[in-house]
PDB file of C-alpha atoms in Angstrom:
ATOM      1  CA  MET A 846       8.885 -11.962   8.056  1.00  0.00           C
ATOM      2  CA  ASP A 847       5.276 -10.966   7.612  1.00  0.00           C
ATOM      3  CA  LEU A 848       4.114 -11.412   4.220  1.00  0.00           C
ATOM      4  CA  ARG A 849       1.193  -9.448   2.694  1.00  0.00           C
ATOM      5  CA  ILE A 850      -0.664  -9.479  -0.547  1.00  0.00           C
ATOM      6  CA  MET A 851      -0.768  -6.534  -2.971  1.00  0.00           C
ATOM      7  CA  ILE A 852      -2.996  -6.273  -6.199  1.00  0.00           C
ATOM      8  CA  GLU A 853      -3.307  -3.717  -8.883  1.00  0.00           C
ATOM      9  CA  PRO A 854      -7.180  -4.048  -9.750  1.00  0.00           C
ATOM     10  CA  GLN A 855      -6.910  -1.079 -12.295  1.00  0.00           C
ATOM     11  CA  GLN A 856      -5.228  -3.737 -14.840  1.00  0.00           C
ATOM     12  CA  GLY A 857      -8.502  -5.371 -14.914  1.00  0.00           C
ATOM     13  CA  ALA A 858     -10.541  -6.761 -11.919  1.00  0.00           C
ATOM     14  CA  SER A 859     -13.996  -6.526 -10.718  1.00  0.00           C
ATOM     15  CA  TYR A 860     -14.854  -6.208  -6.945  1.00  0.00           C
ATOM     16  CA  ASP A 861     -15.737 -10.265  -7.231  1.00  0.00           C
ATOM     17  CA  THR A 862     -12.364 -10.994  -8.014  1.00  0.00           C
ATOM     18  CA  GLN A 863     -10.796  -8.740  -5.501  1.00  0.00           C
ATOM     19  CA  LEU A 864     -12.824 -10.614  -2.964  1.00  0.00           C
ATOM     20  CA  ARG A 865     -11.935 -13.961  -3.935  1.00  0.00           C
ATOM     21  CA  LEU A 866      -8.399 -13.023  -3.777  1.00  0.00           C
ATOM     22  CA  ALA A 867      -8.651 -11.350  -0.295  1.00  0.00           C
ATOM     23  CA  LEU A 868     -10.643 -14.511   1.082  1.00  0.00           C
ATOM     24  CA  ALA A 869      -8.113 -16.373  -0.461  1.00  0.00           C
ATOM     25  CA  ALA A 870      -5.233 -14.813   1.502  1.00  0.00           C
ATOM     26  CA  GLU A 871      -6.970 -14.611   4.312  1.00  0.00           C
ATOM     27  CA  GLU A 872      -7.767 -18.491   4.285  1.00  0.00           C
ATOM     28  CA  LEU A 873      -4.282 -19.076   3.710  1.00  0.00           C
ATOM     29  CA  GLY A 874      -3.027 -16.863   6.487  1.00  0.00           C
ATOM     30  CA  PHE A 875      -1.524 -13.721   5.045  1.00  0.00           C
ATOM     31  CA  SER A 876      -1.588 -10.963   7.349  1.00  0.00           C
ATOM     32  CA  GLY A 877      -3.047  -8.317   5.124  1.00  0.00           C
ATOM     33  CA  PHE A 878      -4.643  -7.551   1.903  1.00  0.00           C
ATOM     34  CA  PHE A 879      -3.761  -4.135   0.135  1.00  0.00           C
ATOM     35  CA  ARG A 880      -4.825  -2.598  -3.380  1.00  0.00           C
ATOM     36  CA  SER A 881      -3.539   0.255  -5.369  1.00  0.00           C
ATOM     37  CA  ASP A 882      -5.524   3.365  -5.809  1.00  0.00           C
ATOM     38  CA  HIS A 883      -5.417   3.991  -9.496  1.00  0.00           C
ATOM     39  CA  TYR A 884      -8.318   4.790 -12.130  1.00  0.00           C
ATOM     40  CA  LEU A 885      -6.343   3.885 -15.220  1.00  0.00           C
ATOM     41  CA  ALA A 886      -4.957   0.913 -16.710  1.00  0.00           C
ATOM     42  CA  MET A 887      -1.158   0.931 -17.521  1.00  0.00           C
ATOM     43  CA  GLY A 888       0.884  -0.780 -20.063  1.00  0.00           C
ATOM     44  CA  ASP A 889      -1.199  -3.107 -22.556  1.00  0.00           C
ATOM     45  CA  ALA A 890      -3.643  -4.202 -20.105  1.00  0.00           C
ATOM     46  CA  SER A 891      -7.442  -3.586 -21.088  1.00  0.00           C
ATOM     47  CA  GLY A 892      -8.478  -2.814 -17.602  1.00  0.00           C
ATOM     48  CA  LEU A 893     -12.010  -4.597 -18.191  1.00  0.00           C
ATOM     49  CA  PRO A 894     -14.286  -4.437 -16.771  1.00  0.00           C
ATOM     50  CA  GLY A 895     -13.159  -0.800 -15.598  1.00  0.00           C
ATOM     51  CA  PRO A 896     -11.480   0.659 -12.283  1.00  0.00           C
ATOM     52  CA  THR A 897     -13.048   0.298  -8.816  1.00  0.00           C
ATOM     53  CA  ASP A 898     -12.606   2.566  -6.153  1.00  0.00           C
ATOM     54  CA  ALA A 899     -10.243   1.761  -3.453  1.00  0.00           C
ATOM     55  CA  TRP A 900     -11.987   2.858  -0.378  1.00  0.00           C
ATOM     56  CA  VAL A 901     -15.586   1.808  -1.699  1.00  0.00           C
ATOM     57  CA  THR A 902     -13.614  -1.541  -2.492  1.00  0.00           C
ATOM     58  CA  LEU A 903     -12.254  -1.908   0.892  1.00  0.00           C
ATOM     59  CA  GLY A 904     -15.839  -0.892   2.415  1.00  0.00           C
ATOM     60  CA  GLY A 905     -17.209  -3.975   1.038  1.00  0.00           C
ATOM     61  CA  LEU A 906     -14.163  -6.169   1.861  1.00  0.00           C
ATOM     62  CA  ALA A 907     -14.375  -4.875   5.154  1.00  0.00           C
ATOM     63  CA  ARG A 908     -17.782  -6.786   5.762  1.00  0.00           C
ATOM     64  CA  GLU A 909     -16.731  -9.730   3.753  1.00  0.00           C
ATOM     65  CA  THR A 910     -13.456 -10.570   5.578  1.00  0.00           C
ATOM     66  CA  GLY A 911     -12.928 -11.415   9.248  1.00  0.00           C
ATOM     67  CA  THR A 912      -9.400 -11.294  10.224  1.00  0.00           C
ATOM     68  CA  ILE A 913      -7.378 -10.042   7.800  1.00  0.00           C
ATOM     69  CA  ARG A 914      -6.209  -6.352   7.790  1.00  0.00           C
ATOM     70  CA  LEU A 915      -7.224  -4.314   4.776  1.00  0.00           C
ATOM     71  CA  GLY A 916      -5.271  -1.020   3.259  1.00  0.00           C
ATOM     72  CA  THR A 917      -3.878   0.994   0.365  1.00  0.00           C
ATOM     73  CA  MET A 918      -0.538   0.715  -1.069  1.00  0.00           C
ATOM     74  CA  VAL A 919      -1.085   3.663  -1.691  1.00  0.00           C
ATOM     75  CA  THR A 920      -4.230   6.094  -1.654  1.00  0.00           C
ATOM     76  CA  ALA A 921      -3.343   8.513  -4.184  1.00  0.00           C
ATOM     77  CA  GLY A 922      -3.656  11.955  -2.310  1.00  0.00           C
ATOM     78  CA  MET A 923      -4.618  14.128  -5.253  1.00  0.00           C
ATOM     79  CA  PHE A 924      -8.010  12.219  -5.678  1.00  0.00           C
ATOM     80  CA  ARG A 925      -9.624  13.318  -2.308  1.00  0.00           C
ATOM     81  CA  LEU A 926      -9.612  16.028   0.352  1.00  0.00           C
ATOM     82  CA  PRO A 927      -7.961  15.187   3.262  1.00  0.00           C
ATOM     83  CA  GLY A 928     -11.017  16.082   5.573  1.00  0.00           C
ATOM     84  CA  VAL A 929     -13.358  13.662   3.134  1.00  0.00           C
ATOM     85  CA  LEU A 930     -10.389  10.859   3.128  1.00  0.00           C
ATOM     86  CA  ALA A 931     -10.154  11.004   7.139  1.00  0.00           C
ATOM     87  CA  ILE A 932     -13.992  10.397   7.081  1.00  0.00           C
ATOM     88  CA  GLN A 933     -13.951   7.659   4.476  1.00  0.00           C
ATOM     89  CA  VAL A 934     -10.810   5.843   6.223  1.00  0.00           C
ATOM     90  CA  ALA A 935     -12.187   6.325   9.908  1.00  0.00           C
ATOM     91  CA  GLN A 936     -15.757   4.668   8.526  1.00  0.00           C
ATOM     92  CA  VAL A 937     -14.011   1.566   6.687  1.00  0.00           C
ATOM     93  CA  ASP A 938     -11.934   0.675  10.102  1.00  0.00           C
ATOM     94  CA  GLN A 939     -15.208   0.778  11.997  1.00  0.00           C
ATOM     95  CA  MET A 940     -16.686  -1.512   9.481  1.00  0.00           C
ATOM     96  CA  SER A 941     -13.835  -3.946   9.462  1.00  0.00           C
ATOM     97  CA  GLY A 942     -13.529  -3.883  13.333  1.00  0.00           C
ATOM     98  CA  GLY A 943     -10.315  -1.810  13.502  1.00  0.00           C
ATOM     99  CA  ARG A 944      -8.342  -3.940  10.484  1.00  0.00           C
ATOM    100  CA  VAL A 945      -7.598  -0.758   8.229  1.00  0.00           C
ATOM    101  CA  GLU A 946      -4.284   0.643   7.719  1.00  0.00           C
ATOM    102  CA  LEU A 947      -4.002   3.989   5.363  1.00  0.00           C
ATOM    103  CA  GLY A 948      -0.850   4.018   2.979  1.00  0.00           C
ATOM    104  CA  LEU A 949      -1.178   7.546   1.705  1.00  0.00           C
ATOM    105  CA  GLY A 950       1.142   9.194  -1.211  1.00  0.00           C
ATOM    106  CA  ALA A 951       1.255  12.017  -3.268  1.00  0.00           C
ATOM    107  CA  GLY A 952       0.111  10.512  -6.643  1.00  0.00           C
ATOM    108  CA  TRP A 953       2.119  10.657  -9.829  1.00  0.00           C
ATOM    109  CA  PHE A 954       0.169   8.873 -12.821  1.00  0.00           C
ATOM    110  CA  GLU A 955      -1.052  12.272 -14.586  1.00  0.00           C
ATOM    111  CA  ALA A 956      -2.789  10.540 -17.231  1.00  0.00           C
ATOM    112  CA  GLU A 957      -5.498   8.905 -15.106  1.00  0.00           C
ATOM    113  CA  HIS A 958      -6.322  12.430 -13.913  1.00  0.00           C
ATOM    114  CA  THR A 959      -6.764  13.773 -17.319  1.00  0.00           C
ATOM    115  CA  ALA A 960      -8.906  10.653 -18.192  1.00  0.00           C
ATOM    116  CA  TYR A 961     -11.266  11.535 -15.223  1.00  0.00           C
ATOM    117  CA  GLY A 962     -11.218  14.885 -14.837  1.00  0.00           C
ATOM    118  CA  ILE A 963      -8.972  14.957 -11.351  1.00  0.00           C
ATOM    119  CA  PRO A 964      -7.001  18.163 -11.042  1.00  0.00           C
ATOM    120  CA  PHE A 965      -3.228  17.183 -10.995  1.00  0.00           C
ATOM    121  CA  PRO A 966      -1.501  20.183  -9.206  1.00  0.00           C
ATOM    122  CA  GLU A 967       1.775  21.236  -8.741  1.00  0.00           C
ATOM    123  CA  GLN A 968       3.910  20.795  -5.536  1.00  0.00           C
ATOM    124  CA  ARG A 969       2.002  17.440  -4.547  1.00  0.00           C
ATOM    125  CA  HIS A 970       4.388  16.603  -2.138  1.00  0.00           C
ATOM    126  CA  ALA A 971       3.938  20.030  -0.098  1.00  0.00           C
ATOM    127  CA  ARG A 972       0.182  19.117  -0.298  1.00  0.00           C
ATOM    128  CA  LEU A 973       0.945  15.585   0.730  1.00  0.00           C
ATOM    129  CA  ALA A 974       2.461  17.126   3.850  1.00  0.00           C
ATOM    130  CA  GLU A 975      -0.500  18.781   4.759  1.00  0.00           C
ATOM    131  CA  GLN A 976      -2.864  16.137   3.912  1.00  0.00           C
ATOM    132  CA  LEU A 977      -1.062  14.020   6.593  1.00  0.00           C
ATOM    133  CA  ASP A 978      -1.256  16.818   8.744  1.00  0.00           C
ATOM    134  CA  ILE A 979      -4.601  17.179   8.419  1.00  0.00           C
ATOM    135  CA  VAL A 980      -6.194  13.247   8.552  1.00  0.00           C
ATOM    136  CA  THR A 981      -3.924  12.533  11.477  1.00  0.00           C
ATOM    137  CA  GLY A 982      -4.882  15.795  13.638  1.00  0.00           C
ATOM    138  CA  LEU A 983      -8.562  15.398  12.823  1.00  0.00           C
ATOM    139  CA  TRP A 984      -8.149  11.594  14.330  1.00  0.00           C
ATOM    140  CA  ALA A 985      -6.259  12.956  17.200  1.00  0.00           C
ATOM    141  CA  THR A 986      -8.671  15.675  18.373  1.00  0.00           C
ATOM    142  CA  PRO A 987     -10.437  14.535  21.233  1.00  0.00           C
ATOM    143  CA  VAL A 988     -14.368  13.771  20.578  1.00  0.00           C
ATOM    144  CA  GLY A 989     -15.841  17.046  21.742  1.00  0.00           C
ATOM    145  CA  GLU A 990     -13.085  19.457  20.696  1.00  0.00           C
ATOM    146  CA  THR A 991     -12.729  21.135  17.288  1.00  0.00           C
ATOM    147  CA  PHE A 992      -9.808  21.013  14.669  1.00  0.00           C
ATOM    148  CA  SER A 993      -8.533  23.562  12.543  1.00  0.00           C
ATOM    149  CA  TYR A 994      -5.791  24.101  10.216  1.00  0.00           C
ATOM    150  CA  ASP A 995      -4.252  26.853   8.039  1.00  0.00           C
ATOM    151  CA  GLY A 996      -2.194  25.569   5.622  1.00  0.00           C
ATOM    152  CA  ARG A 997      -0.894  26.868   2.233  1.00  0.00           C
ATOM    153  CA  HIS A 998      -3.123  24.320   0.126  1.00  0.00           C
ATOM    154  CA  TYR A 999      -5.840  23.390   2.784  1.00  0.00           C
ATOM    155  CA  THR A1000      -7.883  25.003   5.349  1.00  0.00           C
ATOM    156  CA  LEU A1001     -10.143  23.781   7.862  1.00  0.00           C
ATOM    157  CA  ALA A1002     -12.262  25.631  10.508  1.00  0.00           C
ATOM    158  CA  ASP A1003     -13.635  24.295  13.580  1.00  0.00           C
ATOM    159  CA  SER A1004     -14.197  20.660  12.141  1.00  0.00           C
ATOM    160  CA  PRO A1005     -15.963  18.441  14.539  1.00  0.00           C
ATOM    161  CA  ALA A1006     -13.121  15.678  13.415  1.00  0.00           C
ATOM    162  CA  LEU A1007     -15.601  12.729  13.413  1.00  0.00           C
ATOM    163  CA  PRO A1008     -16.201  10.231  12.969  1.00  0.00           C
ATOM    164  CA  LYS A1009     -12.914   8.481  14.765  1.00  0.00           C
ATOM    165  CA  PRO A1010     -11.507   5.115  13.495  1.00  0.00           C
ATOM    166  CA  ALA A1011     -12.027   2.234  15.654  1.00  0.00           C
ATOM    167  CA  GLN A1012      -8.246   1.933  16.073  1.00  0.00           C
ATOM    168  CA  SER A1013      -6.181   4.600  18.023  1.00  0.00           C
ATOM    169  CA  PRO A1014      -3.613   5.679  16.849  1.00  0.00           C
ATOM    170  CA  MET A1015      -4.597   4.558  13.348  1.00  0.00           C
ATOM    171  CA  PRO A1016      -1.758   2.696  11.193  1.00  0.00           C
ATOM    172  CA  VAL A1017      -0.054   5.071   8.726  1.00  0.00           C
ATOM    173  CA  ILE A1018       1.855   3.973   5.825  1.00  0.00           C
ATOM    174  CA  VAL A1019       4.188   6.281   4.215  1.00  0.00           C
ATOM    175  CA  GLY A1020       6.689   5.122   1.538  1.00  0.00           C
ATOM    176  CA  GLY A1021       8.916   6.298  -1.453  1.00  0.00           C
ATOM    177  CA  MET A1022      12.673   6.740  -2.324  1.00  0.00           C
ATOM    178  CA  GLY A1023      13.015  10.392  -1.831  1.00  0.00           C
ATOM    179  CA  ARG A1024      16.256  11.072   0.228  1.00  0.00           C
ATOM    180  CA  THR A1025      15.065  13.964   2.707  1.00  0.00           C
ATOM    181  CA  ARG A1026      11.454  15.004   2.659  1.00  0.00           C
ATOM    182  CA  THR A1027       9.967  11.298   2.463  1.00  0.00           C
ATOM    183  CA  PRO A1028      11.916  10.342   5.382  1.00  0.00           C
ATOM    184  CA  GLU A1029      11.098  13.392   7.352  1.00  0.00           C
ATOM    185  CA  LEU A1030       7.333  12.555   6.678  1.00  0.00           C
ATOM    186  CA  ALA A1031       7.592   9.272   7.589  1.00  0.00           C
ATOM    187  CA  ALA A1032       9.258  10.545  10.898  1.00  0.00           C
ATOM    188  CA  LYS A1033       6.599  12.833  11.469  1.00  0.00           C
ATOM    189  CA  HIS A1034       3.436  10.721  10.851  1.00  0.00           C
ATOM    190  CA  ALA A1035       4.017   7.089   9.677  1.00  0.00           C
ATOM    191  CA  THR A1036       4.031   4.021  11.803  1.00  0.00           C
ATOM    192  CA  GLU A1037       5.191   2.155   8.852  1.00  0.00           C
ATOM    193  CA  PHE A1038       7.748   3.184   6.012  1.00  0.00           C
ATOM    194  CA  ASN A1039       7.422   1.340   3.080  1.00  0.00           C
ATOM    195  CA  THR A1040      10.102   1.143  -0.049  1.00  0.00           C
ATOM    196  CA  PRO A1041       8.148   0.582  -3.483  1.00  0.00           C
ATOM    197  CA  PHE A1042       9.815  -1.914  -5.798  1.00  0.00           C
ATOM    198  CA  ALA A1043      13.053  -0.925  -4.571  1.00  0.00           C
ATOM    199  CA  SER A1044      16.490  -3.143  -4.708  1.00  0.00           C
ATOM    200  CA  VAL A1045      17.685  -4.768  -1.653  1.00  0.00           C
ATOM    201  CA  GLU A1046      20.775  -2.281  -1.651  1.00  0.00           C
ATOM    202  CA  ASP A1047      18.458   0.677  -2.113  1.00  0.00           C
ATOM    203  CA  ALA A1048      15.995  -0.416   0.608  1.00  0.00           C
ATOM    204  CA  ALA A1049      18.671  -0.748   3.058  1.00  0.00           C
ATOM    205  CA  ALA A1050      19.947   2.909   2.297  1.00  0.00           C
ATOM    206  CA  GLN A1051      16.518   4.168   2.699  1.00  0.00           C
ATOM    207  CA  PHE A1052      15.797   2.495   5.949  1.00  0.00           C
ATOM    208  CA  GLU A1053      18.832   3.972   7.221  1.00  0.00           C
ATOM    209  CA  ARG A1054      17.858   7.632   6.279  1.00  0.00           C
ATOM    210  CA  VAL A1055      14.393   6.980   7.581  1.00  0.00           C
ATOM    211  CA  ARG A1056      15.939   5.869  10.991  1.00  0.00           C
ATOM    212  CA  SER A1057      18.204   8.934  10.796  1.00  0.00           C
ATOM    213  CA  ALA A1058      14.970  11.189  10.644  1.00  0.00           C
ATOM    214  CA  LEU A1059      13.369   9.414  13.294  1.00  0.00           C
ATOM    215  CA  ALA A1060      16.414  10.283  15.598  1.00  0.00           C
ATOM    216  CA  ALA A1061      16.327  13.694  14.373  1.00  0.00           C
ATOM    217  CA  ALA A1062      12.527  13.977  15.329  1.00  0.00           C
ATOM    218  CA  GLY A1063      13.100  12.442  18.661  1.00  0.00           C
ATOM    219  CA  ARG A1064      11.441   9.439  17.906  1.00  0.00           C
ATOM    220  CA  SER A1065      11.829   5.861  19.272  1.00  0.00           C
ATOM    221  CA  PRO A1066      12.963   3.424  16.408  1.00  0.00           C
ATOM    222  CA  GLY A1067       9.624   1.513  16.843  1.00  0.00           C
ATOM    223  CA  MET A1068       8.929   2.169  12.960  1.00  0.00           C
ATOM    224  CA  VAL A1069       7.915  -1.148  10.810  1.00  0.00           C
ATOM    225  CA  PHE A1070      10.040  -1.130   7.585  1.00  0.00           C
ATOM    226  CA  SER A1071       8.672  -2.931   4.603  1.00  0.00           C
ATOM    227  CA  SER A1072       9.086  -3.576   1.207  1.00  0.00           C
ATOM    228  CA  ALA A1073       6.646  -4.092  -1.864  1.00  0.00           C
ATOM    229  CA  VAL A1074       8.000  -6.503  -4.611  1.00  0.00           C
ATOM    230  CA  THR A1075       6.457  -8.207  -7.376  1.00  0.00           C
ATOM    231  CA  ALA A1076       6.191 -11.865  -6.799  1.00  0.00           C
ATOM    232  CA  CYS A1077       6.521 -14.602  -9.603  1.00  0.00           C
ATOM    233  CA  VAL A1078       6.992 -17.715  -7.769  1.00  0.00           C
ATOM    234  CA  GLY A1079       6.336 -21.507  -8.916  1.00  0.00           C
ATOM    235  CA  LYS A1080       6.998 -24.818  -7.736  1.00  0.00           C
ATOM    236  CA  ASP A1081       9.515 -25.484 -10.740  1.00  0.00           C
ATOM    237  CA  ASP A1082      10.816 -23.551 -13.808  1.00  0.00           C
ATOM    238  CA  ALA A1083       8.106 -24.445 -15.855  1.00  0.00           C
ATOM    239  CA  GLU A1084       5.470 -22.974 -13.321  1.00  0.00           C
ATOM    240  CA  VAL A1085       7.658 -19.486 -12.953  1.00  0.00           C
ATOM    241  CA  ALA A1086       8.035 -19.483 -17.008  1.00  0.00           C
ATOM    242  CA  ARG A1087       4.058 -19.693 -17.082  1.00  0.00           C
ATOM    243  CA  ARG A1088       3.545 -16.957 -14.519  1.00  0.00           C
ATOM    244  CA  ALA A1089       5.949 -14.639 -15.539  1.00  0.00           C
ATOM    245  CA  ALA A1090       4.448 -14.855 -19.247  1.00  0.00           C
ATOM    246  CA  ALA A1091       1.142 -14.484 -17.956  1.00  0.00           C
ATOM    247  CA  GLN A1092       2.487 -10.919 -16.476  1.00  0.00           C
ATOM    248  CA  GLY A1093       4.329 -10.198 -19.532  1.00  0.00           C
ATOM    249  CA  ARG A1094       7.581 -10.156 -18.276  1.00  0.00           C
ATOM    250  CA  GLU A1095      10.819 -11.991 -18.282  1.00  0.00           C
ATOM    251  CA  VAL A1096      11.873 -14.671 -15.826  1.00  0.00           C
ATOM    252  CA  ALA A1097      15.225 -13.156 -15.731  1.00  0.00           C
ATOM    253  CA  GLU A1098      14.263  -9.750 -15.235  1.00  0.00           C
ATOM    254  CA  LEU A1099      11.831 -10.600 -12.454  1.00  0.00           C
ATOM    255  CA  LYS A1100      14.628 -12.585 -10.586  1.00  0.00           C
ATOM    256  CA  ALA A1101      16.699  -9.741 -10.575  1.00  0.00           C
ATOM    257  CA  ASN A1102      13.908  -6.939  -9.682  1.00  0.00           C
ATOM    258  CA  GLY A1103      11.408  -8.785  -7.660  1.00  0.00           C
ATOM    259  CA  VAL A1104      10.628 -12.081  -5.632  1.00  0.00           C
ATOM    260  CA  ALA A1105      10.618 -14.803  -8.390  1.00  0.00           C
ATOM    261  CA  GLY A1106      11.808 -18.370  -9.126  1.00  0.00           C
ATOM    262  CA  THR A1107      11.170 -21.341  -6.905  1.00  0.00           C
ATOM    263  CA  PRO A1108      10.271 -21.185  -3.450  1.00  0.00           C
ATOM    264  CA  ALA A1109      13.394 -21.870  -2.326  1.00  0.00           C
ATOM    265  CA  GLU A1110      14.826 -18.829  -4.815  1.00  0.00           C
ATOM    266  CA  ALA A1111      11.760 -16.616  -3.495  1.00  0.00           C
ATOM    267  CA  ALA A1112      12.682 -17.432   0.128  1.00  0.00           C
ATOM    268  CA  GLU A1113      16.165 -16.302  -0.367  1.00  0.00           C
ATOM    269  CA  LYS A1114      15.555 -13.059  -1.854  1.00  0.00           C
ATOM    270  CA  LEU A1115      12.890 -12.234   0.907  1.00  0.00           C
ATOM    271  CA  ARG A1116      15.608 -13.152   3.394  1.00  0.00           C
ATOM    272  CA  ARG A1117      18.025 -10.246   1.861  1.00  0.00           C
ATOM    273  CA  TYR A1118      15.288  -7.905   2.436  1.00  0.00           C
ATOM    274  CA  ALA A1119      15.115  -8.979   5.760  1.00  0.00           C
ATOM    275  CA  GLY A1120      18.711  -8.453   6.062  1.00  0.00           C
ATOM    276  CA  ALA A1121      18.112  -4.950   4.571  1.00  0.00           C
ATOM    277  CA  GLY A1122      16.031  -4.301   7.712  1.00  0.00           C
ATOM    278  CA  ALA A1123      12.499  -5.258   6.462  1.00  0.00           C
ATOM    279  CA  THR A1124      10.134  -7.196   8.634  1.00  0.00           C
ATOM    280  CA  ARG A1125       7.449  -6.917   6.410  1.00  0.00           C
ATOM    281  CA  ALA A1126       6.926  -7.537   2.409  1.00  0.00           C
ATOM    282  CA  TYR A1127       4.154  -6.819   0.260  1.00  0.00           C
ATOM    283  CA  LEU A1128       3.532  -9.025  -2.603  1.00  0.00           C
ATOM    284  CA  GLN A1129       2.431  -7.686  -5.767  1.00  0.00           C
ATOM    285  CA  ILE A1130       0.409 -10.314  -7.456  1.00  0.00           C
ATOM    286  CA  MET A1131      -0.388  -9.259 -11.036  1.00  0.00           C
ATOM    287  CA  ASP A1132      -2.344 -12.241 -12.392  1.00  0.00           C
ATOM    288  CA  MET A1133      -5.576 -12.006 -10.153  1.00  0.00           C
ATOM    289  CA  ALA A1134      -7.267 -15.044 -11.569  1.00  0.00           C
ATOM    290  CA  ASP A1135      -4.237 -17.145 -10.262  1.00  0.00           C
ATOM    291  CA  LEU A1136      -5.204 -18.480  -6.744  1.00  0.00           C
ATOM    292  CA  ASP A1137      -2.840 -21.150  -6.884  1.00  0.00           C
ATOM    293  CA  HIS A1138      -0.081 -18.496  -6.813  1.00  0.00           C
ATOM    294  CA  LEU A1139      -0.738 -17.421  -3.270  1.00  0.00           C
ATOM    295  CA  ALA A1140      -1.203 -21.130  -2.053  1.00  0.00           C
ATOM    296  CA  VAL A1141       2.333 -21.865  -3.317  1.00  0.00           C
ATOM    297  CA  ILE A1142       3.762 -18.682  -1.714  1.00  0.00           C
ATOM    298  CA  ALA A1143       1.681 -19.667   1.585  1.00  0.00           C
ATOM    299  CA  ASN A1144       2.967 -22.958   1.732  1.00  0.00           C
ATOM    300  CA  GLU A1145       6.163 -23.460  -0.006  1.00  0.00           C
ATOM    301  CA  VAL A1146       7.931 -20.252   0.778  1.00  0.00           C
ATOM    302  CA  ARG A1147       6.419 -18.973   3.882  1.00  0.00           C
ATOM    303  CA  PRO A1148       7.803 -21.778   5.821  1.00  0.00           C
ATOM    304  CA  GLN A1149      11.386 -21.062   4.850  1.00  0.00           C
ATOM    305  CA  LEU A1150      11.018 -17.662   6.527  1.00  0.00           C
ATOM    306  CA  THR A1151      10.544 -18.529  10.196  1.00  0.00           C
TER     307      THR A1151
END
């Protein structure tokens, strides 16, 4: 199973903290470093020193890393107009030499929209469908031609559809647990489908819905299936308990709902996700100062998955 690192910087992480994590993940051989796209801390976290913008951050990381893939899990669609987002992602992909992947979702956290004056419209899923049409349509338009789109929520007329990403096609990740519309969107646009913090059983059922949607759309079943899961791994029970406490969670709950415990326990849980159909896991690391956590996973969990 391919392992990637995912972080939640809105909980409290400067750019320098994120850079240290990205460089550590790259050195340890993780295939990707992904971050959330939020502007407001959740729960009891202070959020200090304050939020960082996902695509500004990824632009910096694109120039300061060399091999690791970078992206969002996932970009909140309502934060950005789709034409602007297509430009931002294409530019960062160029800056990285073709190492960027766009995870795109509708957004859900109304409080951060209120806090920063960002509209929180109704029909966000319908807007997401149009955003995916537009972003992928702009990238796919041949150089020298123009792109137009007349949707219910967005209209573009004679766009030069520039710049282009370094990659063609550009990897697009769609995720979620909606039973009908989400699989249909994935079948139309995505190169990867992700189940966010779902049980093994729920992930397996959702992957099957996406396979059915792919078949209905006449697409080959070449989709990457992945799961995002919270990680809390330690060399022994004491280290697991310490890391769980740093997250403000109980060990038993993390073992039930995430990838937690000793390396053997974590590997066994990841093998269960693999059995459900996932070939990739995004390991959510909540304590962003704990670089040793990444080392334990890389050195003691990953070898058990080969």
